[in-house]
Short mmCIF file of C-alpha atoms in Angstrom, two decimals:
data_model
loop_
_atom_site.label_atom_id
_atom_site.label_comp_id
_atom_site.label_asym_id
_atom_site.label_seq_id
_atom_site.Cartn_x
_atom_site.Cartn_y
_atom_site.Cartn_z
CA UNK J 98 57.10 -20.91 -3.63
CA UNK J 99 57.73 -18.37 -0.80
CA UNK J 100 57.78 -20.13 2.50
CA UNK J 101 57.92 -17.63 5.77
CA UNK J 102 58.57 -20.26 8.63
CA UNK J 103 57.44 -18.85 12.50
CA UNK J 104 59.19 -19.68 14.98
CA UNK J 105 62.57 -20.08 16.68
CA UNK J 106 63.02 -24.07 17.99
CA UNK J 107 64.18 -27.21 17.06
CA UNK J 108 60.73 -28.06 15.48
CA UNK J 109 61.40 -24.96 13.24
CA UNK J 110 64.84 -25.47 12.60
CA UNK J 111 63.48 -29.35 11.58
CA UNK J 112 60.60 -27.61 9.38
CA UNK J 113 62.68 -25.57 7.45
CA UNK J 114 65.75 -28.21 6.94
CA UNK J 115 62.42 -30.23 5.29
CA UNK J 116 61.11 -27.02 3.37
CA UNK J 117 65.01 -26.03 1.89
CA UNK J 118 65.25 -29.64 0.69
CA UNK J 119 61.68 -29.25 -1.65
CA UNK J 120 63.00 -28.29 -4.86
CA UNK J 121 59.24 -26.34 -5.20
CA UNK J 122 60.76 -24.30 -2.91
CA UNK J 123 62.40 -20.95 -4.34
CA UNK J 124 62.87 -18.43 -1.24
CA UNK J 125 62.80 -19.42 2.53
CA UNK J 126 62.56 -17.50 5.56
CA UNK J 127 62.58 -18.08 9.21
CA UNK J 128 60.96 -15.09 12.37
CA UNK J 129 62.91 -14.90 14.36
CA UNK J 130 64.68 -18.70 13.72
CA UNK J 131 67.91 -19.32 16.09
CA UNK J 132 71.55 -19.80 15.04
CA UNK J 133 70.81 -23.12 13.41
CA UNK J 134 67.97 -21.90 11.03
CA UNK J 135 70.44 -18.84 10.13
CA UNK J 136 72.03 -22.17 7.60
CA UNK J 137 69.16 -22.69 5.85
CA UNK J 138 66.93 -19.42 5.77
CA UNK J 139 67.04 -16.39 5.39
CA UNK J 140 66.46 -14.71 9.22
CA UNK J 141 63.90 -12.23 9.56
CA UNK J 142 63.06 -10.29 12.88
CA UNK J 143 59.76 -10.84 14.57
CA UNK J 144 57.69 -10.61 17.95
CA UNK J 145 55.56 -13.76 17.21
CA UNK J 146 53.11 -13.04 19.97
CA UNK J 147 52.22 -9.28 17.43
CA UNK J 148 49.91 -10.33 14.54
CA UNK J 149 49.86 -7.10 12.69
CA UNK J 150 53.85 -7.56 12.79
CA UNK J 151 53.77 -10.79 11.44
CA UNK J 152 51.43 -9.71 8.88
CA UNK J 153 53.41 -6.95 7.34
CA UNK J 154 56.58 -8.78 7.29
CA UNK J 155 54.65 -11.71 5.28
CA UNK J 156 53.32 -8.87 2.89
CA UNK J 157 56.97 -7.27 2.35
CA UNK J 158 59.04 -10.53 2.04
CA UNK J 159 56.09 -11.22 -0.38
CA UNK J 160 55.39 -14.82 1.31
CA UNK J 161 53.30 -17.30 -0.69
CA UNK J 162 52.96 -19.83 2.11
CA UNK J 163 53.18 -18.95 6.15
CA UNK J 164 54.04 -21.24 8.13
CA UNK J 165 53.45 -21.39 12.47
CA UNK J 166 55.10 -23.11 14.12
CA UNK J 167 54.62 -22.79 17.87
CA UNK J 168 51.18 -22.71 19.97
CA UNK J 169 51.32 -19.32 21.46
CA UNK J 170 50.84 -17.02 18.15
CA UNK J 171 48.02 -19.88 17.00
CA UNK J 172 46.24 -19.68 20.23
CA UNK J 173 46.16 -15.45 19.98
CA UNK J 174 44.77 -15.77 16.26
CA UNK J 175 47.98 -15.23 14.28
CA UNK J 176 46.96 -17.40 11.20
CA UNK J 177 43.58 -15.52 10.88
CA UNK J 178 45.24 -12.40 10.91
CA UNK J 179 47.44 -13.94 8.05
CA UNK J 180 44.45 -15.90 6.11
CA UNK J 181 42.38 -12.22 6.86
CA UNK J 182 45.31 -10.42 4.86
CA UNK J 183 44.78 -12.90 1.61
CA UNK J 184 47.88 -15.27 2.37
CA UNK J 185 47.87 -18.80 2.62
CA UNK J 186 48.88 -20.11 6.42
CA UNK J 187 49.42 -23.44 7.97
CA UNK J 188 47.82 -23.16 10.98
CA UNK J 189 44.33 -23.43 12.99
CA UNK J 190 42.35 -20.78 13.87
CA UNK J 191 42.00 -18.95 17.23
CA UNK J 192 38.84 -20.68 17.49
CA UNK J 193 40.34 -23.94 16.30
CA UNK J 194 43.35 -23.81 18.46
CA UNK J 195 41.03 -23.74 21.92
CA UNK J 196 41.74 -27.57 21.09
CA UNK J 197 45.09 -26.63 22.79
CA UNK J 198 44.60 -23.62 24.52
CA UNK J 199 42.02 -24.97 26.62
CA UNK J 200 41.99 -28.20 28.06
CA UNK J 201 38.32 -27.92 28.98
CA UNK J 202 37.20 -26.67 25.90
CA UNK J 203 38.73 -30.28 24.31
CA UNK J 204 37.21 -32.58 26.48
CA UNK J 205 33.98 -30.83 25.56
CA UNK J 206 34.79 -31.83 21.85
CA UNK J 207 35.89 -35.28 22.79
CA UNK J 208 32.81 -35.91 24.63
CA UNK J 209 30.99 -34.88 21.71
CA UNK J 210 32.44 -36.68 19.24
CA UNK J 211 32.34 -39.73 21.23
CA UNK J 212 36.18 -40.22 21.37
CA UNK J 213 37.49 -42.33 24.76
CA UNK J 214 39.43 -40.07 26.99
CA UNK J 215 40.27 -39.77 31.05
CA UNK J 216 37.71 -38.70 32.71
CA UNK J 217 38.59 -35.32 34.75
CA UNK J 218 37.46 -32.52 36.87
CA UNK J 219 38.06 -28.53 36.33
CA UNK J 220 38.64 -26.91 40.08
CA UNK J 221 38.41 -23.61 39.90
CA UNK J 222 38.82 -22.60 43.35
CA UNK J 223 40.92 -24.11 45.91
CA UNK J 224 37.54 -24.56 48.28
CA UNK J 225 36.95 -27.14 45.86
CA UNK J 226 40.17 -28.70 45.46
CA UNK J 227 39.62 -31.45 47.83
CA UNK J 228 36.41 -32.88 47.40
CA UNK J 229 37.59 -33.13 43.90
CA UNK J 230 40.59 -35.01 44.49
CA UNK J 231 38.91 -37.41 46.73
CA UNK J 232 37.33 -38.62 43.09
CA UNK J 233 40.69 -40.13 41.65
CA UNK J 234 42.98 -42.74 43.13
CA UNK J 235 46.74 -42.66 42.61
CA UNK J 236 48.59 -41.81 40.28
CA UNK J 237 47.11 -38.51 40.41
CA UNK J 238 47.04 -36.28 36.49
CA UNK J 239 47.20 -32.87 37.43
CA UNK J 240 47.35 -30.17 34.60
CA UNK J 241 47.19 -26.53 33.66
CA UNK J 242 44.06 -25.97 31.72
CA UNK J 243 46.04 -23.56 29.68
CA UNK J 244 49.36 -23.70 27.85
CA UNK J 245 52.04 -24.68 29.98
CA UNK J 246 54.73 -25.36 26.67
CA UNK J 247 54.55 -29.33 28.06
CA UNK J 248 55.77 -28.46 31.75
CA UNK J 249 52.50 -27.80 33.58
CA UNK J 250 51.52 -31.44 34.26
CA UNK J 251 52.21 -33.72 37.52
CA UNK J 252 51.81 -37.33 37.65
CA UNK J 253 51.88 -38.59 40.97
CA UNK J 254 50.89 -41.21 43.57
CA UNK J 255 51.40 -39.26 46.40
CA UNK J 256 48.11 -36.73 46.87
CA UNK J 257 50.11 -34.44 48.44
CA UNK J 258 52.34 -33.69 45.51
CA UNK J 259 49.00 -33.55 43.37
CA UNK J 260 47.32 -30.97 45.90
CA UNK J 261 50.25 -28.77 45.63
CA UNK J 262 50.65 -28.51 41.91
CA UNK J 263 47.10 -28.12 41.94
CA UNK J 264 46.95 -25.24 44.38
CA UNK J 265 50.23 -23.70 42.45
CA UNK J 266 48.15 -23.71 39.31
CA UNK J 267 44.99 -22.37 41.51
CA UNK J 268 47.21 -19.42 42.98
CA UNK J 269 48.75 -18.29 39.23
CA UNK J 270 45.24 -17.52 38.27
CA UNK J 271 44.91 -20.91 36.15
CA UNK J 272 42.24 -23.46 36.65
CA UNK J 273 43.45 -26.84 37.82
CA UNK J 274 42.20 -29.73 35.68
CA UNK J 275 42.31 -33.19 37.54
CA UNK J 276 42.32 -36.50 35.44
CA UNK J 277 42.50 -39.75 35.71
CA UNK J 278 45.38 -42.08 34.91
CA UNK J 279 45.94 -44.00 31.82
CA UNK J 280 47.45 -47.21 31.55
CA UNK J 281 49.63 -48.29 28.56
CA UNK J 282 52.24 -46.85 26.62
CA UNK J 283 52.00 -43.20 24.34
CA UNK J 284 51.60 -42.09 21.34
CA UNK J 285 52.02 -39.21 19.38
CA UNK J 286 50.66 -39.27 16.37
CA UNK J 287 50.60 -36.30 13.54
CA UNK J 288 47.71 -35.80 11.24
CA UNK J 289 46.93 -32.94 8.55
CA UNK J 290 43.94 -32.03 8.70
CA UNK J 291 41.52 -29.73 5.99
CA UNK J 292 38.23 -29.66 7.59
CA UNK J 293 36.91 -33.13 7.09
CA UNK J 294 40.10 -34.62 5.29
CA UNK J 295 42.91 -36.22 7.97
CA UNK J 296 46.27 -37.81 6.46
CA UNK J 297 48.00 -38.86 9.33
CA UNK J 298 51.67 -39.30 9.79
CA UNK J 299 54.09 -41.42 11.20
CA UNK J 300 53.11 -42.01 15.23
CA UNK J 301 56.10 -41.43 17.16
CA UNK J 302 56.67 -41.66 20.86
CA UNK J 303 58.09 -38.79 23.24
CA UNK J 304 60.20 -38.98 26.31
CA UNK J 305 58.57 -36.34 28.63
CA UNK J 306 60.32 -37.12 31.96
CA UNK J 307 63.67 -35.19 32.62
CA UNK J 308 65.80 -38.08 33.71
CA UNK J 309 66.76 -41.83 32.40
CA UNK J 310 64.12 -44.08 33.19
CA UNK J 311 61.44 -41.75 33.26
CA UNK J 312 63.02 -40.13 36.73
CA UNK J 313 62.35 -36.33 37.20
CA UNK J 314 60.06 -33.96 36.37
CA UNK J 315 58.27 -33.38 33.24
CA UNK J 316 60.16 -31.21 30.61
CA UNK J 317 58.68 -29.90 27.16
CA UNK J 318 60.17 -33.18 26.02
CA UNK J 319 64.07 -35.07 26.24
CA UNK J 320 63.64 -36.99 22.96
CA UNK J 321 61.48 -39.02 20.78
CA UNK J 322 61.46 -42.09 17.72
CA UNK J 323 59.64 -42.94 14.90
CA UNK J 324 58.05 -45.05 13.72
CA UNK J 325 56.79 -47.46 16.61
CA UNK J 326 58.54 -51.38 16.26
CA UNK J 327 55.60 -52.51 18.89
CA UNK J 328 52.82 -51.09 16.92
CA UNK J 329 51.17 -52.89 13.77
CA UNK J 330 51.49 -50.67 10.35
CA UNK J 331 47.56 -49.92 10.43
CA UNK J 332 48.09 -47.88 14.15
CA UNK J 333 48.06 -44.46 12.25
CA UNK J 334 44.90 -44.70 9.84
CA UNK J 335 43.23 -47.13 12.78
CA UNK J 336 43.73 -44.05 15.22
CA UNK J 337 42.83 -41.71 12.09
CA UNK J 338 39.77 -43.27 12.04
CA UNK J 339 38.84 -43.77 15.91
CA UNK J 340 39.58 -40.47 17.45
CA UNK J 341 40.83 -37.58 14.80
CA UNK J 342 38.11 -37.72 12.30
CA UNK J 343 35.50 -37.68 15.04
CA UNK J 344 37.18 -34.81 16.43
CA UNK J 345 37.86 -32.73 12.76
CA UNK J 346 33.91 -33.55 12.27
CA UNK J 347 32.90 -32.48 15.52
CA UNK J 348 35.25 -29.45 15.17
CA UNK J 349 33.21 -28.85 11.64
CA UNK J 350 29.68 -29.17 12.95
CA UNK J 351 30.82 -26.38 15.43
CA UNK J 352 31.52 -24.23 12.77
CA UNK J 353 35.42 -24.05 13.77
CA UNK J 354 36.89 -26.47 11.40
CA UNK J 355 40.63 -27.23 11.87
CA UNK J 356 43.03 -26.75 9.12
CA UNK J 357 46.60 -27.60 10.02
CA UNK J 358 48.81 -29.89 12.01
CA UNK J 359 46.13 -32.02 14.74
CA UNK J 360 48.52 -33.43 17.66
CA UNK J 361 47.07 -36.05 19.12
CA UNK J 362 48.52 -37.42 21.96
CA UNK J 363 47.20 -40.99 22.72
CA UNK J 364 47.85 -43.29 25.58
CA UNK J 365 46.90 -47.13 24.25
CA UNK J 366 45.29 -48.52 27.46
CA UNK J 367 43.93 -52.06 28.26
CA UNK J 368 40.44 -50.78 27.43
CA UNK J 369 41.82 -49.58 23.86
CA UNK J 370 43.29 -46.04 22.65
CA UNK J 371 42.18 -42.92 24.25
CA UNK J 372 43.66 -39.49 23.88
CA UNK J 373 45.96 -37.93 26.79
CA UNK J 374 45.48 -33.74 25.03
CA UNK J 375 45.41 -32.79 21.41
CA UNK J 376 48.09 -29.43 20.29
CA UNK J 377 47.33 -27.35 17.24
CA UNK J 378 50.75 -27.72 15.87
CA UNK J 379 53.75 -29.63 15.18
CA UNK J 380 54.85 -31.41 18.55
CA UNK J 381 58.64 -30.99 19.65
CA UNK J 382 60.65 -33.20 19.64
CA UNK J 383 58.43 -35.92 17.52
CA UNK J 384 58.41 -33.67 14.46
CA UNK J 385 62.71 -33.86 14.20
CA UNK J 386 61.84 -37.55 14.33
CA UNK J 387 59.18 -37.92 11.91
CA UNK J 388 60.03 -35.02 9.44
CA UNK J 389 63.90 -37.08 9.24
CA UNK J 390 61.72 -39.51 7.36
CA UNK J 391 59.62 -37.90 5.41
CA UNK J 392 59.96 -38.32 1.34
CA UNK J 393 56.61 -36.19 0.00
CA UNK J 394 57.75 -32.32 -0.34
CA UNK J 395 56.84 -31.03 2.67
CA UNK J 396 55.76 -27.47 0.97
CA UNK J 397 53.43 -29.03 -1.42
CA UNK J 398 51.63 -30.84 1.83
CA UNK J 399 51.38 -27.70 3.93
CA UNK J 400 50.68 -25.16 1.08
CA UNK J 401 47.26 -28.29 0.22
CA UNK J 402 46.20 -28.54 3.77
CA UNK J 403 46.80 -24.01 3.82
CA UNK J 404 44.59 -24.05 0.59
CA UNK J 405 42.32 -26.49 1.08
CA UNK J 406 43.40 -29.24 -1.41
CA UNK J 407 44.81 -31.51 0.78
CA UNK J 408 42.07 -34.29 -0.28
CA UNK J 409 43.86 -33.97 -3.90
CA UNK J 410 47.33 -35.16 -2.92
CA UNK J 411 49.00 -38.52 -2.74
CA UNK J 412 49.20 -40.21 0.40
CA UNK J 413 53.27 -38.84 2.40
CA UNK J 414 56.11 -41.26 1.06
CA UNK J 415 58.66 -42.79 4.08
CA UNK J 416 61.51 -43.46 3.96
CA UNK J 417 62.70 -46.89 5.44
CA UNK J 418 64.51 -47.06 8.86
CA UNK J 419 63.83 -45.26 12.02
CA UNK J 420 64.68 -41.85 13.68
CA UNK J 421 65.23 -40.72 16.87
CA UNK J 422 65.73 -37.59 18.23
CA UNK J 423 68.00 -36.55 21.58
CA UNK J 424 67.29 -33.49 23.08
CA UNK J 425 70.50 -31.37 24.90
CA UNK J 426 69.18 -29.66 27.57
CA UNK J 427 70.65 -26.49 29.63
CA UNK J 428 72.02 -26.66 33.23
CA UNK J 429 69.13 -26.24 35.63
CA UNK J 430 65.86 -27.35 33.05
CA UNK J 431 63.53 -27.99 33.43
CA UNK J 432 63.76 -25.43 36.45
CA UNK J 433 65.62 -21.97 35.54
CA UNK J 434 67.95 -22.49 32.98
CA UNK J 435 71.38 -21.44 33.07
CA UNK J 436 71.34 -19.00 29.59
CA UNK J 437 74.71 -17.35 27.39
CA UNK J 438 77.36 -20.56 27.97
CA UNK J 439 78.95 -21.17 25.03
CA UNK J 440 78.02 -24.18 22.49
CA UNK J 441 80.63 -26.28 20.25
CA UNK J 442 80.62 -29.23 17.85
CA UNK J 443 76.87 -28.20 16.89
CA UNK J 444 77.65 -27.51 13.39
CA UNK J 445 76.88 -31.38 12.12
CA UNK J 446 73.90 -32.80 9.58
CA UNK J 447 71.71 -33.60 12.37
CA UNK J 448 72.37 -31.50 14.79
CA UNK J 449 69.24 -29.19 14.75
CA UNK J 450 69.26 -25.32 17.15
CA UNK J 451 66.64 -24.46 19.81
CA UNK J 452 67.75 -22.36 22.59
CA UNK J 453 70.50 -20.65 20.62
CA UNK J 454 71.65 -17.36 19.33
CA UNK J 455 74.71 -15.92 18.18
CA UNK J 456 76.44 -13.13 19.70
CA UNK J 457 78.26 -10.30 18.21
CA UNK J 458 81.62 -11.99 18.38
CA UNK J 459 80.53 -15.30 16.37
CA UNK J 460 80.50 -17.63 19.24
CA UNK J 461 76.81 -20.00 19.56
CA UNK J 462 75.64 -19.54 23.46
CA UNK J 463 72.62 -21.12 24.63
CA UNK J 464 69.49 -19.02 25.07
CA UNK J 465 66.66 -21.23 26.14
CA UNK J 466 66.15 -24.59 28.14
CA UNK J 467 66.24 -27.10 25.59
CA UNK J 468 69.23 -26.35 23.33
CA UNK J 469 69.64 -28.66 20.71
CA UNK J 470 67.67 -31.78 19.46
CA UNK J 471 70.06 -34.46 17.71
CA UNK J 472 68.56 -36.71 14.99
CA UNK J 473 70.17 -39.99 13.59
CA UNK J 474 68.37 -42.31 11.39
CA UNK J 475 69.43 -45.75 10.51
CA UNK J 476 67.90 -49.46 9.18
CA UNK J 477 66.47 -50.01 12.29
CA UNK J 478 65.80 -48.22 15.98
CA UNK J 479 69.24 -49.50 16.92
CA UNK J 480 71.11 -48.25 14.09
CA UNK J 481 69.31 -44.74 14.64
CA UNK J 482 69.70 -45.01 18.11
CA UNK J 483 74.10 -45.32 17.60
CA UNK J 484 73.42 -42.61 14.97
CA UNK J 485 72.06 -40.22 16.92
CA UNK J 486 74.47 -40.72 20.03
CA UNK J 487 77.35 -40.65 17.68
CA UNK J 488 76.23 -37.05 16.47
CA UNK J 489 75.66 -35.59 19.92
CA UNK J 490 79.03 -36.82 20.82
CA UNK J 491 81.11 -33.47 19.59
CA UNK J 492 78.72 -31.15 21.10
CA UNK J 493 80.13 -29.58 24.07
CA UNK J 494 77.85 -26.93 26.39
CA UNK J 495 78.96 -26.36 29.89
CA UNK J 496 76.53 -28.35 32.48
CA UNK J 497 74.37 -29.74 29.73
CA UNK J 498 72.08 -33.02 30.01
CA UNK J 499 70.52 -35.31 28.27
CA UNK J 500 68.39 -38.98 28.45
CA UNK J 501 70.99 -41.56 27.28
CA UNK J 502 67.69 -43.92 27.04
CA UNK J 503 65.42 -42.19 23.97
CA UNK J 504 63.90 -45.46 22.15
CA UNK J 505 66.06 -48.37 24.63
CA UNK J 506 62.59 -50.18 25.89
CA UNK J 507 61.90 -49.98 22.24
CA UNK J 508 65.18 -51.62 20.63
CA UNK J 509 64.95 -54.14 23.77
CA UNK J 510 61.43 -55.03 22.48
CA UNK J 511 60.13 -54.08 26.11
CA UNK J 512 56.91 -51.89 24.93
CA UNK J 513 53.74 -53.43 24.33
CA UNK J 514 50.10 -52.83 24.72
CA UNK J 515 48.23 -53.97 27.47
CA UNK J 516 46.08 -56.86 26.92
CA UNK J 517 42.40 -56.03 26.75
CA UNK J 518 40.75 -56.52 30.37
CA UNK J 519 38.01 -59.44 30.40
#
């Protein structure tokens, strides 16, 4: 099998480290990939936000299996213009992917399918901005409606931060969507998803706050573990059943039925789970996490769930242990990024690219915000927490950062879930 891999981050770099390990898998490509991907792929150019471009370059490399990776090219229809041109994709719809690309439009499909998530307001206008705060109490959820690549929410108890984001969002031309808080800790959990059949993954848990601690703003993520020590083994398929069916069926009686990676993120409150957003794709960082552990060929999953034969296959194999994943982060992110310093000691198993290219002279520089994600696996959380520390350890990038925390509360056996309210 042909796999064409879209995308140029850690989550694709992770992807296609799976995807060159499936012996199914004869020819591998990556568009545009990074300097990390350029080990394992063949590197193609690519503007992933042109669909006609992406198109011919899966007819010429002769792809048998596309694969997107990031929410941008889903959201503008990039897997229908691949599906259109008789090619198996991994990937949702344009249609579909509104369960991303709006924030709205999912609550209006979690309402309908009956599945328990914060209440929340749409202000459109800042006339209405503060009657509609004057619904919530503190913390205040504010959030872009649209994609915001994880950085357009604020969580705050002071109203005055919350009115500011809010009016931020209101002056960029981007509806504000107000929420209410949810107790209890997070969960990300993964599920493949063909119309009405869901095979969910290993949950995972992200670290969206910049600093140790939780301190700072929110980033696209610092880091993430799999699977959860707190959580029983039936979470996934007991989550499965309470809020992604519902949503694959309601997406189905719509007539826009989801066919790829379902994202659920889930906060598990004192008045049970309830879902924070769902994404259309693989989630960054959790997928370096959970993919570290994954024994099922990932190629023969994807190209089922592409084809519609996803029902037919074996439930994923694990492997035992944990993963975590540590995410190296430029000078100045989540803000502006300092860009171009030069990276060493990223060559290591483990060690997968994001923000990198390689110049003319050889050297890696970093070209984006997050720069690197570092994955260690071991027996236990602890053991892949000292992995994955140990890796990062050689890497050197001028003014870097990174949480020095990713899975602690866990190992300390300091998560749990909220007991149910009388």
């Amino acid at each position: 099998m042909r796999v064409l891999v879209v995308g140029s981050g850690a989550r694709e770099h992770a992807i296609a480290v799976s995807l060159a390990q499936d012996p199914g898998v004869t020819a591998l490509a990556c568009a545009p990939g990074n300097a990390g991907t350029a080990a394992v792929s063949e590197q193609l150019g690519l503007d992933v936000s042109d669909n006609d471009a992406l198109v011919a370059l899966a007819r010429s490399w002769e792809a048998d299996l596309v694969v997107i990776g990031p929410e941008v090219p889903l959201v503008n229809g990039a897997a229908d213009a691949v599906r259109d041109d008789g090619i198996p994709c991994f990937g949702p719809s344009r249609e579909a992917a509104r369960i991303e690309g709006s924030k709205a439009f999912a609550k209006s499909v979690m309402t309908a399918a009956g599945v328990p998530t914060a209440s929340s307001v749409v202000v459109d206008t800042p006339a209405h901005l503060d009657t509609a705060l004057s619904v919530f109490t503190p913390p205040y959820v504010v959030k872009d409606d649209g994609l915001a690549a994880g950085k357009g929410v604020v969580v705050s108890s002071d109203v005055e931060v919350a009115r500011a984001h809010a009016l931020s969002l209101l002056e960029a031309g981007h509806p504000a969507l107000l929420e209410s808080f949810l107790d209890g800790p997070e969960v990300s959990l993964f599920c493949l998803v063909d119309g009405s059949t869901v095979v969910p993954l290993l949950p995972a848990q992200d670290f969206k706050r910049v600093g140790d601690g939780g301190t700072g703003p929110n980033t696209g993520g610092m880091g993430a573990y799999c699977p959860l020590p707190w959580a029983g083994d039936d979470l996934a398929e007991d989550l499965a059943d309470r809020i992604v069916r519902p949503v694959a069926a309601e997406m189905e009686r719509r007539g826009t039925p989801f066919s790829g990676l379902l994202y659920a993120g889930l906060a598990l409150t004192s008045n049970g789970p309830a879902v924070i957003e769902f994404n259309c794709r693989f989630g960054d960082p959790e997928t370096q996490a959970v993919l570290a552990l994954l024994r099922t060929p990932l190629a023969q999953l994807l190209h089922a769930t592409a084809t519609g034969a996803l029902a037919e296959q074996d439930p994923p194999e694990w492997a035992d242990g944990a993963a975590v994943t540590v995410v190296v982060a430029a000078d100045g992110y989540p803000a502006t990024p300092r860009l171009g310093d030069v990276i060493t000691g990223a060559e290591g198993d483990g060690v997968l690219h994001a923000g990198t290219r390689r110049r003319e002279d050889g050297a890696v520089v970093s070209s984006g915000g997050r720069v690197l994600s570092v994955v260690g696996t071991g027996a236990d959380l602890a053991a892949a927490r000292a992995d994955a520390y140990a890796r990062l350890e050689p890497v050197r990038l001028a003014g870097s950062h990174h949480r020095t925390d990713i899975g602690l509360d866990a190992e300390r056996g300091e998560v749990s879930v909220p007991a149910a309210r009388a």
